[in-house]
Short mmCIF file of C-alpha atoms and ligand atoms in Angstrom, two decimals:
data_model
loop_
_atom_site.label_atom_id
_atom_site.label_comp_id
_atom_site.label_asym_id
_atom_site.label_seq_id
_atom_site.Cartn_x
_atom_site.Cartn_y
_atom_site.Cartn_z
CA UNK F 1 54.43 102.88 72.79
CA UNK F 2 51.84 101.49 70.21
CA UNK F 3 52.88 98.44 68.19
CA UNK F 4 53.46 100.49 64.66
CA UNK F 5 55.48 102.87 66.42
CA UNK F 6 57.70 100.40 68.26
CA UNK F 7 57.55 97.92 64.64
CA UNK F 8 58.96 101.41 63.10
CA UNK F 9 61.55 101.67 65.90
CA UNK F 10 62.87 98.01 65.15
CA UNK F 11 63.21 98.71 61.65
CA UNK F 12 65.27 101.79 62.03
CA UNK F 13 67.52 100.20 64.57
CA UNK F 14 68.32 97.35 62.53
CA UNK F 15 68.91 100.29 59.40
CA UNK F 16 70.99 101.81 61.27
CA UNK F 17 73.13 98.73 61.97
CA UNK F 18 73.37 97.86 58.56
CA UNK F 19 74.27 101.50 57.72
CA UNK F 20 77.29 101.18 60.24
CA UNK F 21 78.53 97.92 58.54
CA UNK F 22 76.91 95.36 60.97
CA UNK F 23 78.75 96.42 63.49
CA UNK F 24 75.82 95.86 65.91
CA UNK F 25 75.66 91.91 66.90
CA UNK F 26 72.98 90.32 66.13
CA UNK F 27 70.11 90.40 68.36
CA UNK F 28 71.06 94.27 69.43
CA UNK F 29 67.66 95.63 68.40
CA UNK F 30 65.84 93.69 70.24
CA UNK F 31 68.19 93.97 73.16
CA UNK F 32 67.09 97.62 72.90
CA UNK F 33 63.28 96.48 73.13
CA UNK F 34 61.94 96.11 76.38
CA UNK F 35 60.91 92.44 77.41
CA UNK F 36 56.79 92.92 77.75
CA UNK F 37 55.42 91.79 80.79
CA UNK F 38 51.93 90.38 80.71
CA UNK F 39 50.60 91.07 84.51
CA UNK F 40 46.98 89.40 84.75
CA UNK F 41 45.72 89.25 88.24
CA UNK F 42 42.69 90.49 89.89
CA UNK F 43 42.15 94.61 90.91
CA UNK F 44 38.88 93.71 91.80
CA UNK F 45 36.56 91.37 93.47
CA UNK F 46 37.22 89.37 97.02
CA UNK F 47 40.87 88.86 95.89
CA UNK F 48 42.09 92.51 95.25
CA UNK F 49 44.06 93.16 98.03
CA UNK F 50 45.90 89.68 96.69
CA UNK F 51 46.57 90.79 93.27
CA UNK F 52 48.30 93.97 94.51
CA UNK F 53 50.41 92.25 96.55
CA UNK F 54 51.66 90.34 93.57
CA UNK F 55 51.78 93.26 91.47
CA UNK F 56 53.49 95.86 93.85
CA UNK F 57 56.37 93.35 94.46
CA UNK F 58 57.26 92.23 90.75
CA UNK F 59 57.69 95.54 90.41
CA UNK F 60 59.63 96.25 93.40
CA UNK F 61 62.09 93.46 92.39
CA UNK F 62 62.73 95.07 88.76
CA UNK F 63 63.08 98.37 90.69
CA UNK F 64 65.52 97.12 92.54
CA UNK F 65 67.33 95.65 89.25
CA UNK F 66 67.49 99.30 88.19
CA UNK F 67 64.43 98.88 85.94
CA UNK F 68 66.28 96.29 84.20
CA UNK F 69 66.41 93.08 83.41
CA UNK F 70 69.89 91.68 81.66
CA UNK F 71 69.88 94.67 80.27
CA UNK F 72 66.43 95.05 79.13
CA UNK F 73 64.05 97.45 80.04
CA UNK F 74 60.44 95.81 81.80
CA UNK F 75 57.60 96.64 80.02
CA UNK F 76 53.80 96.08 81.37
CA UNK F 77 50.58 95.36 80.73
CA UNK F 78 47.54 95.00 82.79
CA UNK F 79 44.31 92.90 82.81
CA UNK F 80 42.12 92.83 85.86
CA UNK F 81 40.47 89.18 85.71
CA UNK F 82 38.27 89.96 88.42
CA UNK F 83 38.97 85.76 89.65
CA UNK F 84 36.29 85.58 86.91
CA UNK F 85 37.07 81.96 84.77
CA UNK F 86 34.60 82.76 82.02
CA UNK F 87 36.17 85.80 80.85
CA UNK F 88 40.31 84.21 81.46
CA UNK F 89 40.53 82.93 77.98
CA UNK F 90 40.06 85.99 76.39
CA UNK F 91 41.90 88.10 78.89
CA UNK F 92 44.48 85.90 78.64
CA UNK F 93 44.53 86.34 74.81
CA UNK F 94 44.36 89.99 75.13
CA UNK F 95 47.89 89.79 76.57
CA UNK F 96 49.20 86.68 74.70
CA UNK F 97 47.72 87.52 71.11
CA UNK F 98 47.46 91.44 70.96
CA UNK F 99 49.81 92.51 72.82
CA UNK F 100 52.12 89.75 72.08
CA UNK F 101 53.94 89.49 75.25
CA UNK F 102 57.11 87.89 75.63
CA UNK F 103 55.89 86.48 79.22
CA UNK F 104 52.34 86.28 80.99
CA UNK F 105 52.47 86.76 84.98
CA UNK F 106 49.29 85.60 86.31
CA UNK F 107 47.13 85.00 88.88
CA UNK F 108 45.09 84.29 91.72
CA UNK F 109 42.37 82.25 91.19
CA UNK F 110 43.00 78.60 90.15
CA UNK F 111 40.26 78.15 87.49
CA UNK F 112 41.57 81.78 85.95
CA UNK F 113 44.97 80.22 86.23
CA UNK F 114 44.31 77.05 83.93
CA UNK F 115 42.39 78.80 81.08
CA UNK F 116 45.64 81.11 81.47
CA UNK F 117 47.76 77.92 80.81
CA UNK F 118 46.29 76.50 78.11
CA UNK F 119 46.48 79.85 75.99
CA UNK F 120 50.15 80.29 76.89
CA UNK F 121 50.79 77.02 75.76
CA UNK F 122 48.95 77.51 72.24
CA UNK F 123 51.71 79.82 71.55
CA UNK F 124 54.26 78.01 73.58
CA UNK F 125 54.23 82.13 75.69
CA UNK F 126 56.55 82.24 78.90
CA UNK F 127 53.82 81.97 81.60
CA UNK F 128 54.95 82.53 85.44
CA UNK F 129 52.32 81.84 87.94
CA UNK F 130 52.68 83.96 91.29
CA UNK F 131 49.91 82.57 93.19
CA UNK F 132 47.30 79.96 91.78
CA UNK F 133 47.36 76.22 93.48
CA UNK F 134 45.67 74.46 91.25
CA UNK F 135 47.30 71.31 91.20
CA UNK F 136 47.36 70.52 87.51
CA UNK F 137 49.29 73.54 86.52
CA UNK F 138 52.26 71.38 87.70
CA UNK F 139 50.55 67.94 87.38
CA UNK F 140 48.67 67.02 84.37
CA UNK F 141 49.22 70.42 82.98
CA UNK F 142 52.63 70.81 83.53
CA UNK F 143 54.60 72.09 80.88
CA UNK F 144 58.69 73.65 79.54
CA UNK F 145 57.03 77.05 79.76
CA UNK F 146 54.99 77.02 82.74
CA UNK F 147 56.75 77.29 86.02
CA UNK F 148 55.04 78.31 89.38
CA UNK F 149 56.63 80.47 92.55
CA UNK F 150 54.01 79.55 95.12
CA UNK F 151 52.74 76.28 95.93
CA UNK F 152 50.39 73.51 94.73
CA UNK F 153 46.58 73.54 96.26
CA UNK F 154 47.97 70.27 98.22
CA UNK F 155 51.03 71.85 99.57
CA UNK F 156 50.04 73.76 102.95
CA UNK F 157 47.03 71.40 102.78
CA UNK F 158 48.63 68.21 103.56
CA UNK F 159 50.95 69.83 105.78
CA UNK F 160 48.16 70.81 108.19
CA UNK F 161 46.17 67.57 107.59
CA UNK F 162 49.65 66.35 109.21
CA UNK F 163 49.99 68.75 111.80
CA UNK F 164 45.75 68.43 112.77
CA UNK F 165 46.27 64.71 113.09
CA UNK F 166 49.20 65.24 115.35
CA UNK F 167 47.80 67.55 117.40
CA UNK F 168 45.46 64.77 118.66
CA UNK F 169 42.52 65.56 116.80
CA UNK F 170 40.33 62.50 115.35
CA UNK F 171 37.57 63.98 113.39
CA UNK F 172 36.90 66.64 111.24
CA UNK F 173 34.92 68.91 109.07
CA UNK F 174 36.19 70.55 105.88
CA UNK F 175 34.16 73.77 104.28
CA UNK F 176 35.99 75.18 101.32
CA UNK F 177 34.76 77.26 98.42
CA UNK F 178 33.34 75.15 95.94
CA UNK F 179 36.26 75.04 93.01
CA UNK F 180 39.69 73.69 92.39
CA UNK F 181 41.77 75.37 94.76
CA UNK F 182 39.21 74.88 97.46
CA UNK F 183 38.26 70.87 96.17
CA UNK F 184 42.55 70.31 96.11
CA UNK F 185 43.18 71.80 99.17
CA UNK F 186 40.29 69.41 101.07
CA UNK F 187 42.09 66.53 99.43
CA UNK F 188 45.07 67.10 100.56
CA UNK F 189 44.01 67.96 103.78
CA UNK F 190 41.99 64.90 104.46
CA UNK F 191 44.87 62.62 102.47
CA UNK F 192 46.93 63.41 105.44
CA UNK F 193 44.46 63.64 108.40
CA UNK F 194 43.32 60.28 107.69
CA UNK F 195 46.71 58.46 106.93
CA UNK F 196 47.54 59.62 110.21
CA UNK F 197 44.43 58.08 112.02
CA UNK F 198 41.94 60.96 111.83
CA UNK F 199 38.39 61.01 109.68
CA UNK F 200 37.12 63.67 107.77
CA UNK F 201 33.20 63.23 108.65
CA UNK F 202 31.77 66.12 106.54
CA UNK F 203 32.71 68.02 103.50
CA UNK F 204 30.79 71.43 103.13
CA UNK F 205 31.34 74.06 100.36
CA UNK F 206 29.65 76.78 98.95
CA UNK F 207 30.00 78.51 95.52
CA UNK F 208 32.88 81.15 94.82
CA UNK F 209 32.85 83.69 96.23
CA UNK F 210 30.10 83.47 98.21
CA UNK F 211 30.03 84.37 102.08
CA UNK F 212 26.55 83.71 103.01
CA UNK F 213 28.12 80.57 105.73
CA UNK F 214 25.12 80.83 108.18
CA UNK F 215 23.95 77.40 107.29
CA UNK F 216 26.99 75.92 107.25
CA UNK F 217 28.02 76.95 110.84
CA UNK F 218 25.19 75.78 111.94
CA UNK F 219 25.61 72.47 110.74
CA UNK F 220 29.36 72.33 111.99
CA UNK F 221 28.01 73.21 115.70
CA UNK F 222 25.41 70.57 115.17
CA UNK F 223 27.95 67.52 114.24
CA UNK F 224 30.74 69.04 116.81
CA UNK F 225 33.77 67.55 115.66
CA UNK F 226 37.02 67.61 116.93
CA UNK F 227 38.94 69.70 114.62
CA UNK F 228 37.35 72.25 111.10
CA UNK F 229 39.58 72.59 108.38
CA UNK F 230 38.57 75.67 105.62
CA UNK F 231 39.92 77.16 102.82
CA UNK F 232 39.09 80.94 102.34
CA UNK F 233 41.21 83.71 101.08
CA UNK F 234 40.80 87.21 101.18
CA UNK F 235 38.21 88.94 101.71
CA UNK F 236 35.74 85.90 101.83
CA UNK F 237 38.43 84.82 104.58
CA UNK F 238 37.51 88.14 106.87
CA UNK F 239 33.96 87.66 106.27
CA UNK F 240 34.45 83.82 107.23
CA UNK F 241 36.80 84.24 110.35
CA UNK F 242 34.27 87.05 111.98
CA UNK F 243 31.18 84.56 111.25
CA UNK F 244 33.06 81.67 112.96
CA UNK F 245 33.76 83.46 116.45
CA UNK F 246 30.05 85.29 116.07
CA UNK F 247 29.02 82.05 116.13
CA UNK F 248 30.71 81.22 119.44
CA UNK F 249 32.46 78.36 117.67
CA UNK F 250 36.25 79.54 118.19
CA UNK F 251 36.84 78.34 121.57
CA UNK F 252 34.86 75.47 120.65
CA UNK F 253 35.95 73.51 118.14
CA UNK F 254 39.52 74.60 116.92
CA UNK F 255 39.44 76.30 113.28
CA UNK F 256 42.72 75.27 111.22
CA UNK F 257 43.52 76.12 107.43
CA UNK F 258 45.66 76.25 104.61
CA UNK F 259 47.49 79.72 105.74
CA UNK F 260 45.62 82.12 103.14
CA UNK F 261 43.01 82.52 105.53
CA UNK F 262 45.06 84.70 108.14
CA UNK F 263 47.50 86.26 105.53
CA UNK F 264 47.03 89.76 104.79
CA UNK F 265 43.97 89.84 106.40
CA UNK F 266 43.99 89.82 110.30
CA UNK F 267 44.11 93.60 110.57
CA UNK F 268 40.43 93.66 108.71
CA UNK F 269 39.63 90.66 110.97
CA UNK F 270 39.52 92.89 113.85
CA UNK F 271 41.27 90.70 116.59
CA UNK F 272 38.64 87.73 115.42
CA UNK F 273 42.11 85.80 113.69
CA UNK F 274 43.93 85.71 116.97
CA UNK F 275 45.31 82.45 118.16
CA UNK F 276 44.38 80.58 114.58
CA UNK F 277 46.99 77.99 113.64
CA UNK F 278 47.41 77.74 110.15
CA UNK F 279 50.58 76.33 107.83
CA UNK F 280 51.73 77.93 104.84
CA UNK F 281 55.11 78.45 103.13
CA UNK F 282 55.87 81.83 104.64
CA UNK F 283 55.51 83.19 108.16
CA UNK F 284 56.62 85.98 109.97
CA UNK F 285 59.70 86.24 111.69
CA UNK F 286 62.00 84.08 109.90
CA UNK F 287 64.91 84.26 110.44
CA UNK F 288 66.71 85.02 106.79
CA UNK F 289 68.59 88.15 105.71
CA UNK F 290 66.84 88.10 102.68
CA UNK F 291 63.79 88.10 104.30
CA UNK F 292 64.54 91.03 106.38
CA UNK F 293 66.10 93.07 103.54
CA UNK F 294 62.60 92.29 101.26
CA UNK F 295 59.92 93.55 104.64
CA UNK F 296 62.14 96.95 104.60
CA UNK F 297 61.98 97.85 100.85
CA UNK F 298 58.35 96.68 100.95
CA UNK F 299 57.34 98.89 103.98
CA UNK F 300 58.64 101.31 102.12
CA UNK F 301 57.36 101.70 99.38
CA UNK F 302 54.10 100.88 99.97
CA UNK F 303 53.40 101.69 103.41
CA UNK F 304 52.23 98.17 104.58
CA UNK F 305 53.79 94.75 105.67
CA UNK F 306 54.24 92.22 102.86
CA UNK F 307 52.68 88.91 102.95
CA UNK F 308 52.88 85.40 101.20
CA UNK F 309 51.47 87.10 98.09
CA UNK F 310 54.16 89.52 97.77
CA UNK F 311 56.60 86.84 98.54
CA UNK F 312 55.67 85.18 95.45
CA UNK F 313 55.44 88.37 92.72
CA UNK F 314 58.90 88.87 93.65
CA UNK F 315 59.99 85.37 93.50
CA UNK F 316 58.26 85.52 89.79
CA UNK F 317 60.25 88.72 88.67
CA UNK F 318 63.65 86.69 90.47
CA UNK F 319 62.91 83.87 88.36
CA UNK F 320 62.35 85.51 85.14
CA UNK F 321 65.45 87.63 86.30
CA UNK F 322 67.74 84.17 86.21
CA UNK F 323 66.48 83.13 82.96
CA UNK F 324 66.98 86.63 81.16
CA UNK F 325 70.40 86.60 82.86
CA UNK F 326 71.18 83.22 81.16
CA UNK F 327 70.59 84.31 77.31
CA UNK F 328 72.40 88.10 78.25
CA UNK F 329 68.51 89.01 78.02
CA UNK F 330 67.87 87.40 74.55
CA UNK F 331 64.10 85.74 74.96
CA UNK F 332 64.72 83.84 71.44
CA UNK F 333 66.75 81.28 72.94
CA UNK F 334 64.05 79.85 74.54
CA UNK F 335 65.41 76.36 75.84
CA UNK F 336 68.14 78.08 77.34
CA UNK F 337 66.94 80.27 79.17
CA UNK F 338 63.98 77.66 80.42
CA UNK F 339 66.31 75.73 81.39
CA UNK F 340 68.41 78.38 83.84
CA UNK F 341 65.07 79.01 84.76
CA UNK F 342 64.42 74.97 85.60
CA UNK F 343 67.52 74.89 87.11
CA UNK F 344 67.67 77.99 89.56
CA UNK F 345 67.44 78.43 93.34
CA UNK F 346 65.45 80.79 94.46
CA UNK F 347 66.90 83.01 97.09
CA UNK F 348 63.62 84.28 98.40
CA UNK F 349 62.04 85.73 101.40
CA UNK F 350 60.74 82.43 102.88
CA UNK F 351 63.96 80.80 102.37
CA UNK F 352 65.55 79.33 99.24
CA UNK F 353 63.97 76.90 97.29
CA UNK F 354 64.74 75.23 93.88
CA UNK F 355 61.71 74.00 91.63
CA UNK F 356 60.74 69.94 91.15
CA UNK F 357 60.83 68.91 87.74
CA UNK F 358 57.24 69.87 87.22
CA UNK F 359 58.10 73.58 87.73
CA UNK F 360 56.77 73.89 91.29
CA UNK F 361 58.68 74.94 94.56
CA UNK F 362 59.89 72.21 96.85
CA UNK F 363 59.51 74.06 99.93
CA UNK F 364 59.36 74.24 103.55
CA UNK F 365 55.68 74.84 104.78
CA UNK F 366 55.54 76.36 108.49
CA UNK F 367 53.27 76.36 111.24
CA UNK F 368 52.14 79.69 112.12
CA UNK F 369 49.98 81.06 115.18
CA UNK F 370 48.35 84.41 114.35
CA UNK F 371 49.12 87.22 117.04
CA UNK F 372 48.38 90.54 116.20
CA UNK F 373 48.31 91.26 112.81
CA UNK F 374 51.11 88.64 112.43
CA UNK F 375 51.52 85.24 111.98
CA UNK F 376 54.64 84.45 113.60
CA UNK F 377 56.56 81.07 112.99
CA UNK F 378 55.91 78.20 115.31
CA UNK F 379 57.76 75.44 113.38
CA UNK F 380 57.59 73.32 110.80
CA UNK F 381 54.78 71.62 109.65
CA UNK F 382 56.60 69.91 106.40
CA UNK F 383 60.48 70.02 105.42
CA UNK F 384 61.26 70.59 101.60
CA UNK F 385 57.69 69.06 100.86
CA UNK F 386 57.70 68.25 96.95
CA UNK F 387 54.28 67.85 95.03
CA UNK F 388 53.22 64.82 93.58
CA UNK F 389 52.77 66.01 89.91
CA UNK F 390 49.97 63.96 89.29
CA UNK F 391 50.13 63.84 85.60
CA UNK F 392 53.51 65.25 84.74
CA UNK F 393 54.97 63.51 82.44
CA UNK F 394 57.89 66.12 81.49
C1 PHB M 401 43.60 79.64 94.15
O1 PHB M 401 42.53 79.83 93.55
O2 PHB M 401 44.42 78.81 93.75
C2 PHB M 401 43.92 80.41 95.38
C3 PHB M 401 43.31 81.62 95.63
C4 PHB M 401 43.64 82.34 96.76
C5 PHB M 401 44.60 81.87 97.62
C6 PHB M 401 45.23 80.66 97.39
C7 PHB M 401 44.89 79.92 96.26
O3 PHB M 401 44.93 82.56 98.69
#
């Protein structure tokens, strides 16, 4: 519906309940309205298959609702950032300022994320983020309406960096994609490798998206070090992953990584994934109802496994879903329903989890061995690990 149209529909509902002597409460016109979803994630680009994920299970959660939240019907609209940072701003303000959404979902790519952040908070928008790491979202950043169902950059990061060290390793190599997530997720790698003994001895990175990593494996086989930690996602993470065994390196110097690198993407891989240890906060085969229940609907409907990126749409539309429930759907009572929202546990697929005080999951992150197309649970590389919230001051 356009926005004249749907101004015009307002108008005559409230009419109307003057005409029948106020007998409509207050607030029952725009109970009427649908709550308008801002979905801005990528449908293009080396994170595609990423944003779909997200996408397809928001939606499958509201399905599942009956199309409803508290009573109000879900509205969306689209924007494909294509991971691109110089155009989020005025994607971003498509949603926020023309459309007017009443909350922006969004996205993938850190440095799309934070542009994302800072126009939400210029009109103080609901803004859910479903994947982005980027530390500051829930550090310096961090904000009453920002909240995040996935993980900070430093999360699954220093949970490997843990698990590298204690798998005996003393010295490693990081190569990452040269921007936030990839920068945070080194850091927090080599913040725990090296409190636990070990020595990160080179860092290597190459512009976004770029998967020209010839000169870097090179190099890598050159310094042979113990251990190589990477960050890659994707598509970038197939391309990556093939290069590495092509290269003869996989049997020679272990490859470990923040999970996103084997997680919806060791079908394209070919069989190059198998074996790869990785930690993230989901994994296959846990052992949760809810878990079980979510991989069914999933399968089908779309005809294809979920991963951690459909884990976290849903968990967005089940936390928007608690604070809706808290107001009986009423968006204008905006501290209440922020703080339901502050205040919820999550019952999702990789386990409940309740949000720190900066808005980010305190979650388990699990050790995972790819086999297959899977990436089975192997145990647990960090219990309830909270992030620092560098920054926070909320
Ligand atoms: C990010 O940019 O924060 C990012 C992108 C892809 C991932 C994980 C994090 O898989």
């Amino acid at each position: 519906m356009n926005q004249n149209r749907q101004q015009r529909r307002t108008l005559m509902q409230a009419v109307v309940g003057l005409a029948m002597g106020a007998l409509i409460p207050l607030g029952a016109a725009q109970a009427a309205d649908p709550v308008k979803v801002g979905m801005m994630l990528p449908a293009t680009g080396t994170f595609a298959a990423l944003g779909t994920a997200i996408d397809n299970a928001f939606k499958l959660y509201v399905e599942e609702q009956g199309g409803k939240l508290a009573g109000r019907e879900i509205q969306y609209f689209a924007v494909d950032d294509e991971s691109d940072p110089a155009k989020a701003t005025e994607n971003a303000n498509r949603l926020v300022t023309r459309d007017r959404v009443d909350v922006l979902v969004g996205t993938v790519h850190s440095g799309v994320a934070l542009a994302m952040a800072r126009v939400a908070r210029g009109r103080d928008t609901l803004f859910i983020v479903p994947n982005a790491g980027a530390d500051d979202l829930t550090g310096q950043l961090c904000a009453p309406n920002l909240f995040r169902t996935s993980f900070s950059n430093w999360q699954p990061a220093y949970a490997m960096g843990k698990a590298t060290a204690g798998m005996g390793h003393k010295t490693a190599v990081t190569l990452t994609w040269n921007y936030a997530a990839g920068q945070e997720a080194v850091k927090g790698f080599k913040q725990a490798f090296e409190e636990a003994g070990g020595k990160v001895v080179k860092e290597l990175a190459t512009p976004f998206p770029n998967v020209e990593f010839q000169p870097f494996l090179t190099e890598i086989a050159a310094i042979k070090p113990d251990a190589v930690y990477v960050f890659f996602a994707g598509g970038g993470a197939v391309k990556f992953v093939k290069d590495y065994v092509a290269a003869g390196l996989k049997d020679s110097v272990p490859l470990y990584s923040s999970g996103f690198l084997t997680d919806g993407t060791l079908a394209a891989m070919g069989g190059a994934g198998e074996g790869l240890v990785t930690a993230l906060h989901y994994a296959d085969g846990l052992d949760n109802a809810k878990d079980k229940a979510f991989r069914a609907a999933y399968q089908a409907k779309y005809g294809m496994a979920p991963d951690v990126y459909a884990v976290q749409g849903y968990d967005a539309a089940q936390l928007l879903h608690k604070g809706l429930e808290a107001v009986g759907g009423d968006m204008s009572k905006k501290a209440e329903m922020r703080a339901a929202m502050r205040g919820a546990t999550i019952d999702s697929p990789r386990g409940a989890f309740t949000l720190s005080k900066a808005h980010n999951p305190v979650q388990d992150i699990y050790l995972r061995k790819a086999q297959g197309n899977l990436n089975p649970v192997s145990g647990i590389a960090a219990a309830k690990l909270d992030d620092p919230a560098t920054g926070c001051n909320m």
